[in-house]
mmCIF file of N, CA and C in Angstrom:
data_model
loop_
_atom_site.group_PDB
_atom_site.id
_atom_site.type_symbol
_atom_site.label_atom_id
_atom_site.label_comp_id
_atom_site.label_asym_id
_atom_site.label_seq_id
_atom_site.Cartn_x
_atom_site.Cartn_y
_atom_site.Cartn_z
ATOM 1 N N MET A 1 27.547 138.234 42.173
ATOM 2 C CA MET A 1 26.615 137.296 41.690
ATOM 3 C C MET A 1 26.827 136.269 40.578
ATOM 4 N N HIS A 2 26.793 135.863 40.486
ATOM 5 C CA HIS A 2 26.692 134.549 38.790
ATOM 6 C C HIS A 2 25.431 133.153 38.935
ATOM 7 N N ASN A 3 24.976 133.492 37.149
ATOM 8 C CA ASN A 3 23.685 133.204 37.339
ATOM 9 C C ASN A 3 24.490 131.457 35.823
ATOM 10 N N ARG A 4 24.832 130.511 36.675
ATOM 11 C CA ARG A 4 25.056 129.409 35.252
ATOM 12 C C ARG A 4 23.943 128.879 34.840
ATOM 13 N N SER A 5 23.051 129.395 35.151
ATOM 14 C CA SER A 5 22.045 127.865 34.823
ATOM 15 C C SER A 5 21.181 128.134 32.843
ATOM 16 N N GLY A 6 21.750 128.739 32.769
ATOM 17 C CA GLY A 6 22.213 128.980 31.386
ATOM 18 C C GLY A 6 20.354 129.652 30.767
ATOM 19 N N LEU A 7 19.760 129.677 31.676
ATOM 20 C CA LEU A 7 18.045 131.104 31.435
ATOM 21 C C LEU A 7 18.583 131.956 32.184
ATOM 22 N N PRO A 8 17.965 133.479 31.805
ATOM 23 C CA PRO A 8 18.007 134.100 32.338
ATOM 24 C C PRO A 8 16.578 134.374 33.225
ATOM 25 N N LEU A 9 16.915 135.463 34.601
ATOM 26 C CA LEU A 9 16.350 135.159 35.562
ATOM 27 C C LEU A 9 15.796 136.369 35.946
ATOM 28 N N SER A 10 14.847 135.829 36.932
ATOM 29 C CA SER A 10 14.167 137.265 37.218
ATOM 30 C C SER A 10 15.471 137.325 38.693
ATOM 31 N N ALA A 11 15.539 138.240 39.461
ATOM 32 C CA ALA A 11 16.870 138.616 40.620
ATOM 33 C C ALA A 11 16.697 139.638 41.709
ATOM 34 N N ALA A 12 16.711 139.436 43.118
ATOM 35 C CA ALA A 12 16.259 141.148 43.426
ATOM 36 C C ALA A 12 17.212 140.913 45.153
ATOM 37 N N LEU A 13 17.739 141.820 45.395
ATOM 38 C CA LEU A 13 17.994 141.580 46.507
ATOM 39 C C LEU A 13 17.700 142.668 47.351
ATOM 40 N N PHE A 14 17.779 141.709 48.938
ATOM 41 C CA PHE A 14 17.228 142.316 49.687
ATOM 42 C C PHE A 14 18.521 142.242 51.029
ATOM 43 N N TYR A 15 17.771 143.093 52.019
ATOM 44 C CA TYR A 15 18.622 143.793 53.136
ATOM 45 C C TYR A 15 18.335 143.705 54.735
ATOM 46 N N PHE A 16 18.250 142.540 54.808
ATOM 47 C CA PHE A 16 17.632 142.065 56.844
ATOM 48 C C PHE A 16 18.438 143.283 58.045
ATOM 49 N N SER A 17 18.136 144.364 58.275
ATOM 50 C CA SER A 17 18.854 144.722 58.808
ATOM 51 C C SER A 17 18.185 144.914 59.962
ATOM 52 N N PRO A 18 19.124 145.311 61.018
ATOM 53 C CA PRO A 18 18.992 145.460 62.604
ATOM 54 C C PRO A 18 17.980 145.152 63.536
ATOM 55 N N ASN A 19 17.096 146.996 62.756
ATOM 56 C CA ASN A 19 15.833 146.676 63.504
ATOM 57 C C ASN A 19 14.118 145.903 62.464
ATOM 58 N N TRP A 20 15.519 144.963 61.641
ATOM 59 C CA TRP A 20 14.376 143.565 61.387
ATOM 60 C C TRP A 20 13.177 144.324 60.637
ATOM 61 N N SER A 21 14.375 145.370 60.030
ATOM 62 C CA SER A 21 13.088 145.207 58.415
ATOM 63 C C SER A 21 13.849 144.662 57.633
ATOM 64 N N VAL A 22 13.351 144.696 56.023
ATOM 65 C CA VAL A 22 14.296 144.234 54.846
ATOM 66 C C VAL A 22 13.464 145.391 53.665
ATOM 67 N N GLN A 23 14.345 145.601 52.985
ATOM 68 C CA GLN A 23 14.854 146.318 52.421
ATOM 69 C C GLN A 23 14.934 145.562 50.938
ATOM 70 N N ARG A 24 14.497 146.227 50.208
ATOM 71 C CA ARG A 24 15.350 146.219 49.255
ATOM 72 C C ARG A 24 16.378 147.583 47.944
ATOM 73 N N LEU A 25 17.920 146.404 47.558
ATOM 74 C CA LEU A 25 19.093 147.438 47.571
ATOM 75 C C LEU A 25 18.537 147.232 46.674
ATOM 76 N N TRP A 26 18.618 146.362 45.577
ATOM 77 C CA TRP A 26 18.135 145.803 43.507
ATOM 78 C C TRP A 26 17.580 145.232 43.375
ATOM 79 N N PRO A 27 16.712 145.190 42.500
ATOM 80 C CA PRO A 27 16.997 147.423 42.145
ATOM 81 C C PRO A 27 16.218 147.851 42.317
ATOM 82 N N ALA A 28 16.996 149.162 42.209
ATOM 83 C CA ALA A 28 16.281 150.448 42.935
ATOM 84 C C ALA A 28 14.702 150.247 42.534
ATOM 85 N N ASP A 29 14.591 150.717 40.683
ATOM 86 C CA ASP A 29 14.341 151.335 40.632
ATOM 87 C C ASP A 29 12.976 150.441 39.575
ATOM 88 N N THR A 30 12.717 148.998 39.983
ATOM 89 C CA THR A 30 12.090 148.949 39.741
ATOM 90 C C THR A 30 11.612 147.360 40.801
ATOM 91 N N ASP A 31 10.442 146.543 39.918
ATOM 92 C CA ASP A 31 10.447 144.985 41.169
ATOM 93 C C ASP A 31 11.583 143.971 40.772
ATOM 94 N N TYR A 32 12.243 143.983 39.902
ATOM 95 C CA TYR A 32 12.958 142.809 39.864
ATOM 96 C C TYR A 32 13.797 143.186 38.179
ATOM 97 N N THR A 33 14.566 142.894 38.372
ATOM 98 C CA THR A 33 15.506 143.203 37.304
ATOM 99 C C THR A 33 16.308 141.234 36.383
ATOM 100 N N GLU A 34 15.847 141.598 35.472
ATOM 101 C CA GLU A 34 16.525 140.219 34.408
ATOM 102 C C GLU A 34 17.763 140.129 34.785
ATOM 103 N N LEU A 35 18.244 138.779 34.830
ATOM 104 C CA LEU A 35 19.383 138.122 35.129
ATOM 105 C C LEU A 35 20.095 136.886 33.844
ATOM 106 N N GLY A 36 20.623 137.760 33.312
ATOM 107 C CA GLY A 36 21.197 137.182 32.164
ATOM 108 C C GLY A 36 22.017 136.046 32.631
ATOM 109 N N ARG A 37 23.227 134.678 31.772
ATOM 110 C CA ARG A 37 23.957 134.537 32.232
ATOM 111 C C ARG A 37 25.033 135.520 32.552
ATOM 112 N N THR A 38 26.093 134.766 33.399
ATOM 113 C CA THR A 38 27.661 135.330 33.541
ATOM 114 C C THR A 38 28.423 134.362 33.534
ATOM 115 N N ASP A 39 29.378 135.074 33.261
ATOM 116 C CA ASP A 39 30.665 134.215 32.743
ATOM 117 C C ASP A 39 31.391 134.321 34.588
ATOM 118 N N ASP A 40 32.821 133.058 34.612
ATOM 119 C CA ASP A 40 32.951 133.347 35.716
ATOM 120 C C ASP A 40 33.089 135.138 36.963
ATOM 121 N N ASN A 41 33.257 135.813 35.827
ATOM 122 C CA ASN A 41 33.635 137.586 36.651
ATOM 123 C C ASN A 41 32.329 137.461 37.114
ATOM 124 N N GLY A 42 30.341 137.004 37.216
ATOM 125 C CA GLY A 42 30.196 137.251 37.242
ATOM 126 C C GLY A 42 29.205 138.915 37.292
ATOM 127 N N PHE A 43 28.639 138.972 37.911
ATOM 128 C CA PHE A 43 27.985 140.885 37.673
ATOM 129 C C PHE A 43 28.241 141.108 39.399
ATOM 130 N N THR A 44 28.146 142.725 39.295
ATOM 131 C CA THR A 44 28.280 143.632 40.642
ATOM 132 C C THR A 44 27.502 144.110 40.008
ATOM 133 N N VAL A 45 26.680 143.544 42.041
ATOM 134 C CA VAL A 45 25.238 144.974 42.221
ATOM 135 C C VAL A 45 25.485 146.818 41.559
ATOM 136 N N PRO A 46 25.324 147.049 40.983
ATOM 137 C CA PRO A 46 26.005 148.806 40.418
ATOM 138 C C PRO A 46 25.342 149.412 41.760
ATOM 139 N N GLN A 47 25.246 149.005 43.003
ATOM 140 C CA GLN A 47 25.528 150.280 44.597
ATOM 141 C C GLN A 47 26.002 150.008 45.065
ATOM 142 N N GLY A 48 26.947 150.910 45.926
ATOM 143 C CA GLY A 48 28.216 150.832 46.405
ATOM 144 C C GLY A 48 27.477 151.129 48.533
ATOM 145 N N MET A 49 27.549 150.124 48.749
ATOM 146 C CA MET A 49 27.229 149.726 50.075
ATOM 147 C C MET A 49 28.847 150.397 51.094
ATOM 148 N N GLN A 50 28.167 150.897 52.957
ATOM 149 C CA GLN A 50 28.652 151.191 54.344
ATOM 150 C C GLN A 50 29.364 150.662 54.642
ATOM 151 N N ALA A 51 29.232 149.382 55.924
ATOM 152 C CA ALA A 51 29.019 148.988 56.723
ATOM 153 C C ALA A 51 29.725 150.015 58.251
ATOM 154 N N THR A 52 29.118 150.669 58.780
ATOM 155 C CA THR A 52 28.894 151.472 60.362
ATOM 156 C C THR A 52 28.797 150.598 61.163
ATOM 157 N N LEU A 53 29.002 150.961 62.474
ATOM 158 C CA LEU A 53 29.019 150.300 63.812
ATOM 159 C C LEU A 53 28.298 151.845 64.824
ATOM 160 N N PRO A 54 27.057 152.033 65.277
ATOM 161 C CA PRO A 54 27.038 152.585 66.073
ATOM 162 C C PRO A 54 27.933 153.043 67.496
ATOM 163 N N ALA A 55 27.955 153.924 68.577
ATOM 164 C CA ALA A 55 29.332 154.670 69.342
ATOM 165 C C ALA A 55 29.624 152.826 70.035
ATOM 166 N N GLY A 56 30.314 152.390 70.434
ATOM 167 C CA GLY A 56 30.336 151.555 72.449
ATOM 168 C C GLY A 56 29.930 150.435 71.428
ATOM 169 N N ILE A 57 29.465 150.223 69.838
ATOM 170 C CA ILE A 57 28.953 148.575 69.823
ATOM 171 C C ILE A 57 31.004 148.622 68.302
ATOM 172 N N THR A 58 30.608 146.950 68.921
ATOM 173 C CA THR A 58 32.501 146.363 68.119
ATOM 174 C C THR A 58 32.403 146.165 67.594
ATOM 175 N N HIS A 59 30.780 145.105 67.695
ATOM 176 C CA HIS A 59 31.251 143.706 66.498
ATOM 177 C C HIS A 59 29.818 144.443 66.107
ATOM 178 N N GLY A 60 29.636 143.693 64.060
ATOM 179 C CA GLY A 60 27.760 144.019 63.604
ATOM 180 C C GLY A 60 28.031 142.615 62.631
ATOM 181 N N ILE A 61 26.340 142.033 62.341
ATOM 182 C CA ILE A 61 27.021 140.808 61.166
ATOM 183 C C ILE A 61 25.590 141.574 60.591
ATOM 184 N N GLU A 62 25.589 141.894 59.616
ATOM 185 C CA GLU A 62 24.507 142.799 58.125
ATOM 186 C C GLU A 62 24.681 141.646 57.426
ATOM 187 N N ARG A 63 23.349 141.641 56.281
ATOM 188 C CA ARG A 63 22.268 140.168 55.678
ATOM 189 C C ARG A 63 21.854 140.357 55.016
ATOM 190 N N LEU A 64 22.756 139.581 53.517
ATOM 191 C CA LEU A 64 21.935 139.875 52.191
ATOM 192 C C LEU A 64 21.338 138.926 51.899
ATOM 193 N N LYS A 65 19.912 139.388 51.023
ATOM 194 C CA LYS A 65 19.562 138.541 51.100
ATOM 195 C C LYS A 65 18.882 138.066 48.588
ATOM 196 N N LEU A 66 19.747 137.512 48.239
ATOM 197 C CA LEU A 66 19.516 137.285 46.603
ATOM 198 C C LEU A 66 18.185 135.914 46.571
ATOM 199 N N PHE A 67 16.836 136.540 46.286
ATOM 200 C CA PHE A 67 16.327 136.410 45.571
ATOM 201 C C PHE A 67 15.960 135.503 44.059
ATOM 202 N N ALA A 68 16.269 134.823 43.556
ATOM 203 C CA ALA A 68 15.750 134.801 41.617
ATOM 204 C C ALA A 68 14.700 133.937 41.353
ATOM 205 N N THR A 69 14.236 133.559 40.680
ATOM 206 C CA THR A 69 13.245 132.635 39.666
ATOM 207 C C THR A 69 12.978 132.658 38.301
ATOM 208 N N ALA A 70 12.913 131.813 37.086
ATOM 209 C CA ALA A 70 12.652 131.362 36.160
ATOM 210 C C ALA A 70 12.090 132.874 35.760
ATOM 211 N N GLU A 71 10.516 133.024 36.088
ATOM 212 C CA GLU A 71 9.758 133.420 35.558
ATOM 213 C C GLU A 71 9.779 135.286 36.576
ATOM 214 N N PRO A 72 9.195 135.219 35.413
ATOM 215 C CA PRO A 72 9.140 136.648 36.627
ATOM 216 C C PRO A 72 8.523 137.396 37.413
ATOM 217 N N THR A 73 9.036 138.235 38.440
ATOM 218 C CA THR A 73 8.216 137.775 40.212
ATOM 219 C C THR A 73 8.462 139.007 40.228
ATOM 220 N N ARG A 74 7.843 139.510 41.269
ATOM 221 C CA ARG A 74 7.508 140.698 41.952
ATOM 222 C C ARG A 74 8.103 140.193 43.797
ATOM 223 N N PHE A 75 9.385 140.523 43.776
ATOM 224 C CA PHE A 75 9.544 140.542 45.585
ATOM 225 C C PHE A 75 8.891 141.164 46.607
ATOM 226 N N ASP A 76 8.445 142.625 46.038
ATOM 227 C CA ASP A 76 8.502 143.119 47.266
ATOM 228 C C ASP A 76 7.583 142.704 48.297
ATOM 229 N N VAL A 77 6.782 142.268 48.097
ATOM 230 C CA VAL A 77 6.405 141.295 49.602
ATOM 231 C C VAL A 77 6.924 140.922 50.483
ATOM 232 N N LEU A 78 8.209 140.336 50.110
ATOM 233 C CA LEU A 78 9.311 140.739 51.499
ATOM 234 C C LEU A 78 9.709 141.962 51.788
ATOM 235 N N THR A 79 9.303 143.066 51.557
ATOM 236 C CA THR A 79 9.990 143.828 52.200
ATOM 237 C C THR A 79 9.290 143.853 53.919
ATOM 238 N N LEU A 80 9.624 144.222 54.544
ATOM 239 C CA LEU A 80 9.369 144.978 55.616
ATOM 240 C C LEU A 80 9.497 145.859 56.730
ATOM 241 N N GLY A 81 8.694 146.828 56.877
ATOM 242 C CA GLY A 81 8.962 147.811 58.198
ATOM 243 C C GLY A 81 9.610 147.851 58.991
ATOM 244 N N PRO A 82 10.154 148.543 60.120
ATOM 245 C CA PRO A 82 11.347 147.683 61.118
ATOM 246 C C PRO A 82 9.408 147.762 62.550
ATOM 247 N N LEU A 83 9.632 146.291 62.889
ATOM 248 C CA LEU A 83 8.864 145.763 63.739
ATOM 249 C C LEU A 83 7.406 146.594 64.288
ATOM 250 N N ASP A 84 8.256 147.855 65.088
ATOM 251 C CA ASP A 84 6.757 148.963 65.372
ATOM 252 C C ASP A 84 5.817 149.963 64.877
ATOM 253 N N VAL A 85 6.203 149.183 63.411
ATOM 254 C CA VAL A 85 5.188 149.834 62.309
ATOM 255 C C VAL A 85 4.895 148.816 61.059
ATOM 256 N N ALA A 86 2.639 149.551 60.828
ATOM 257 C CA ALA A 86 1.750 149.070 61.229
ATOM 258 C C ALA A 86 2.335 148.200 59.436
ATOM 259 N N ARG A 87 2.362 146.689 59.060
ATOM 260 C CA ARG A 87 2.208 147.223 58.022
ATOM 261 C C ARG A 87 1.415 146.830 56.689
ATOM 262 N N SER A 88 1.253 147.238 56.428
ATOM 263 C CA SER A 88 0.479 147.078 54.580
ATOM 264 C C SER A 88 1.130 146.555 53.519
ATOM 265 N N VAL A 89 0.007 145.223 53.082
ATOM 266 C CA VAL A 89 1.146 144.256 52.133
ATOM 267 C C VAL A 89 -0.204 144.435 50.346
ATOM 268 N N VAL A 90 0.633 144.684 49.464
ATOM 269 C CA VAL A 90 0.204 144.788 47.933
ATOM 270 C C VAL A 90 -0.405 143.479 47.689
ATOM 271 N N ARG A 91 -0.961 142.525 47.561
ATOM 272 C CA ARG A 91 -1.294 141.304 47.137
ATOM 273 C C ARG A 91 -1.455 141.392 45.010
ATOM 274 N N SER A 92 -0.640 140.733 45.114
ATOM 275 C CA SER A 92 -0.546 139.695 43.530
ATOM 276 C C SER A 92 -0.881 138.770 43.332
ATOM 277 N N GLY A 93 -1.729 138.187 41.917
ATOM 278 C CA GLY A 93 -2.076 137.280 41.276
ATOM 279 C C GLY A 93 -1.224 136.530 40.431
ATOM 280 N N GLY A 94 -0.411 136.958 41.121
ATOM 281 C CA GLY A 94 0.843 136.809 39.330
ATOM 282 C C GLY A 94 1.074 135.051 39.409
ATOM 283 N N ASN A 95 2.654 135.207 39.263
ATOM 284 C CA ASN A 95 2.899 133.218 39.048
ATOM 285 C C ASN A 95 2.663 132.824 39.881
ATOM 286 N N ALA A 96 2.990 131.658 40.048
ATOM 287 C CA ALA A 96 3.353 130.692 41.631
ATOM 288 C C ALA A 96 3.780 131.110 42.641
ATOM 289 N N LEU A 97 5.078 131.661 42.651
ATOM 290 C CA LEU A 97 5.460 131.793 44.114
ATOM 291 C C LEU A 97 5.188 133.529 44.431
ATOM 292 N N GLU A 98 4.929 134.267 43.535
ATOM 293 C CA GLU A 98 4.167 135.409 43.477
ATOM 294 C C GLU A 98 2.853 135.077 44.589
ATOM 295 N N LYS A 99 1.962 133.747 43.918
ATOM 296 C CA LYS A 99 0.906 133.198 45.125
ATOM 297 C C LYS A 99 1.191 132.746 46.257
ATOM 298 N N LEU A 100 2.191 132.057 46.257
ATOM 299 C CA LEU A 100 3.218 131.500 47.911
ATOM 300 C C LEU A 100 3.272 133.162 48.741
ATOM 301 N N LEU A 101 3.904 133.342 48.088
ATOM 302 C CA LEU A 101 5.109 135.015 49.249
ATOM 303 C C LEU A 101 3.469 135.907 49.734
ATOM 304 N N ALA A 102 2.129 135.791 49.016
ATOM 305 C CA ALA A 102 0.865 136.749 48.719
ATOM 306 C C ALA A 102 0.904 135.760 50.186
ATOM 307 N N SER A 103 0.230 134.783 50.417
ATOM 308 C CA SER A 103 -0.286 133.709 51.022
ATOM 309 C C SER A 103 0.104 133.105 52.531
ATOM 310 N N ILE A 104 1.224 133.790 52.377
ATOM 311 C CA ILE A 104 1.955 134.155 53.307
ATOM 312 C C ILE A 104 2.435 135.308 54.115
ATOM 313 N N SER A 105 1.896 136.884 53.715
ATOM 314 C CA SER A 105 2.439 137.675 54.267
ATOM 315 C C SER A 105 0.558 137.928 54.681
ATOM 316 N N GLY A 106 -0.209 137.202 54.378
ATOM 317 C CA GLY A 106 -1.378 137.699 54.510
ATOM 318 C C GLY A 106 -1.871 136.149 56.025
ATOM 319 N N GLY A 107 -0.854 135.890 56.377
ATOM 320 C CA GLY A 107 -1.417 134.856 57.627
ATOM 321 C C GLY A 107 -1.727 135.777 58.798
ATOM 322 N N SER A 108 -2.798 134.910 59.563
ATOM 323 C CA SER A 108 -2.961 136.449 60.776
ATOM 324 C C SER A 108 -2.410 135.517 62.125
ATOM 325 N N LEU A 109 -1.413 134.754 62.202
ATOM 326 C CA LEU A 109 -0.753 134.226 63.186
ATOM 327 C C LEU A 109 0.718 134.258 62.990
ATOM 328 N N VAL A 110 1.397 134.591 64.076
ATOM 329 C CA VAL A 110 2.840 134.228 64.402
ATOM 330 C C VAL A 110 3.548 133.028 62.788
ATOM 331 N N ARG A 111 3.036 131.698 63.658
ATOM 332 C CA ARG A 111 3.377 130.970 62.574
ATOM 333 C C ARG A 111 1.788 130.041 62.340
ATOM 334 N N GLU A 112 2.191 129.693 61.108
ATOM 335 C CA GLU A 112 1.176 129.161 60.313
ATOM 336 C C GLU A 112 1.990 127.901 59.234
ATOM 337 N N LEU A 113 0.906 127.264 59.054
ATOM 338 C CA LEU A 113 1.174 126.166 58.479
ATOM 339 C C LEU A 113 0.467 126.112 57.221
ATOM 340 N N ILE A 114 0.945 126.831 55.869
ATOM 341 C CA ILE A 114 -0.705 127.514 54.545
ATOM 342 C C ILE A 114 0.062 126.009 53.528
ATOM 343 N N PRO A 115 -1.298 125.008 53.337
ATOM 344 C CA PRO A 115 -0.674 124.866 51.950
ATOM 345 C C PRO A 115 -0.271 124.634 50.460
ATOM 346 N N CYS A 116 0.659 124.897 49.216
ATOM 347 C CA CYS A 116 1.074 125.205 49.069
ATOM 348 C C CYS A 116 0.924 123.875 48.025
ATOM 349 N N GLY A 117 0.896 124.752 46.113
ATOM 350 C CA GLY A 117 1.079 123.874 45.258
ATOM 351 C C GLY A 117 2.427 124.003 44.333
ATOM 352 N N ASN A 118 2.897 123.180 43.892
ATOM 353 C CA ASN A 118 4.079 123.650 42.781
ATOM 354 C C ASN A 118 4.517 125.725 43.221
ATOM 355 N N THR A 119 5.756 125.713 43.329
ATOM 356 C CA THR A 119 5.585 127.347 43.492
ATOM 357 C C THR A 119 6.289 127.284 42.255
ATOM 358 N N GLY A 120 6.906 127.159 41.507
ATOM 359 C CA GLY A 120 8.042 127.176 40.326
ATOM 360 C C GLY A 120 9.848 126.952 40.694
ATOM 361 N N ASP A 121 10.292 127.258 40.415
ATOM 362 C CA ASP A 121 11.390 126.868 39.857
ATOM 363 C C ASP A 121 12.243 128.317 40.941
ATOM 364 N N TRP A 122 12.800 128.235 41.679
ATOM 365 C CA TRP A 122 13.386 129.197 42.432
ATOM 366 C C TRP A 122 14.417 129.144 43.445
ATOM 367 N N VAL A 123 14.920 130.034 43.478
ATOM 368 C CA VAL A 123 16.665 129.829 44.456
ATOM 369 C C VAL A 123 16.299 130.978 45.671
ATOM 370 N N THR A 124 17.631 131.226 46.358
ATOM 371 C CA THR A 124 17.758 132.622 47.160
ATOM 372 C C THR A 124 19.440 131.921 47.500
ATOM 373 N N ALA A 125 20.455 132.911 47.507
ATOM 374 C CA ALA A 125 21.490 133.229 48.558
ATOM 375 C C ALA A 125 21.574 134.213 49.018
ATOM 376 N N GLU A 126 22.493 133.382 50.117
ATOM 377 C CA GLU A 126 22.187 134.523 51.242
ATOM 378 C C GLU A 126 24.355 135.199 52.116
ATOM 379 N N LEU A 127 24.166 136.246 51.915
ATOM 380 C CA LEU A 127 25.600 137.047 52.191
ATOM 381 C C LEU A 127 25.475 137.020 53.924
ATOM 382 N N GLU A 128 26.232 136.875 54.854
ATOM 383 C CA GLU A 128 26.402 137.258 55.747
ATOM 384 C C GLU A 128 27.830 137.942 56.323
ATOM 385 N N LEU A 129 27.971 139.390 56.124
ATOM 386 C CA LEU A 129 29.445 140.438 56.647
ATOM 387 C C LEU A 129 29.455 141.019 57.485
ATOM 388 N N GLU A 130 30.565 140.792 58.377
ATOM 389 C CA GLU A 130 30.385 140.459 59.121
ATOM 390 C C GLU A 130 31.427 141.977 59.666
ATOM 391 N N THR A 131 31.584 143.133 60.438
ATOM 392 C CA THR A 131 31.891 143.766 60.783
ATOM 393 C C THR A 131 32.330 143.955 62.170
ATOM 394 N N SER A 132 34.138 144.781 61.965
ATOM 395 C CA SER A 132 34.009 145.367 63.465
ATOM 396 C C SER A 132 35.136 145.798 63.777
ATOM 397 N N ALA A 133 35.568 146.626 65.160
ATOM 398 C CA ALA A 133 36.062 147.034 65.506
ATOM 399 C C ALA A 133 37.261 147.816 65.585
#
């Protein structure tokens, strides 16, 4: 990962798993990590991971997504268990991005357009890993 913005960023890395759950991989022990400016070498997430394929499966795609914002932000509203498990959302009333995430998670419809104001400066980056047997 690289932070070339010149500002420290609140960041969290999520894994979008095949059972449609969304899990925070990094940081493991807190809501977000402050990621300072990096040089050309970037920053390595201090967690090893291994991709495996179930028996009979010869191809798989894993998705990782990094969320970052200039304000300290709790990203846990983005976590989601498998689709067959009821969701329990903990609401927070922090900055503009947290309010937007809470309003989305509170929607009662599958699709819903929710008006919102300025959500602050934030960005995402996605990495797709392809595994073949």
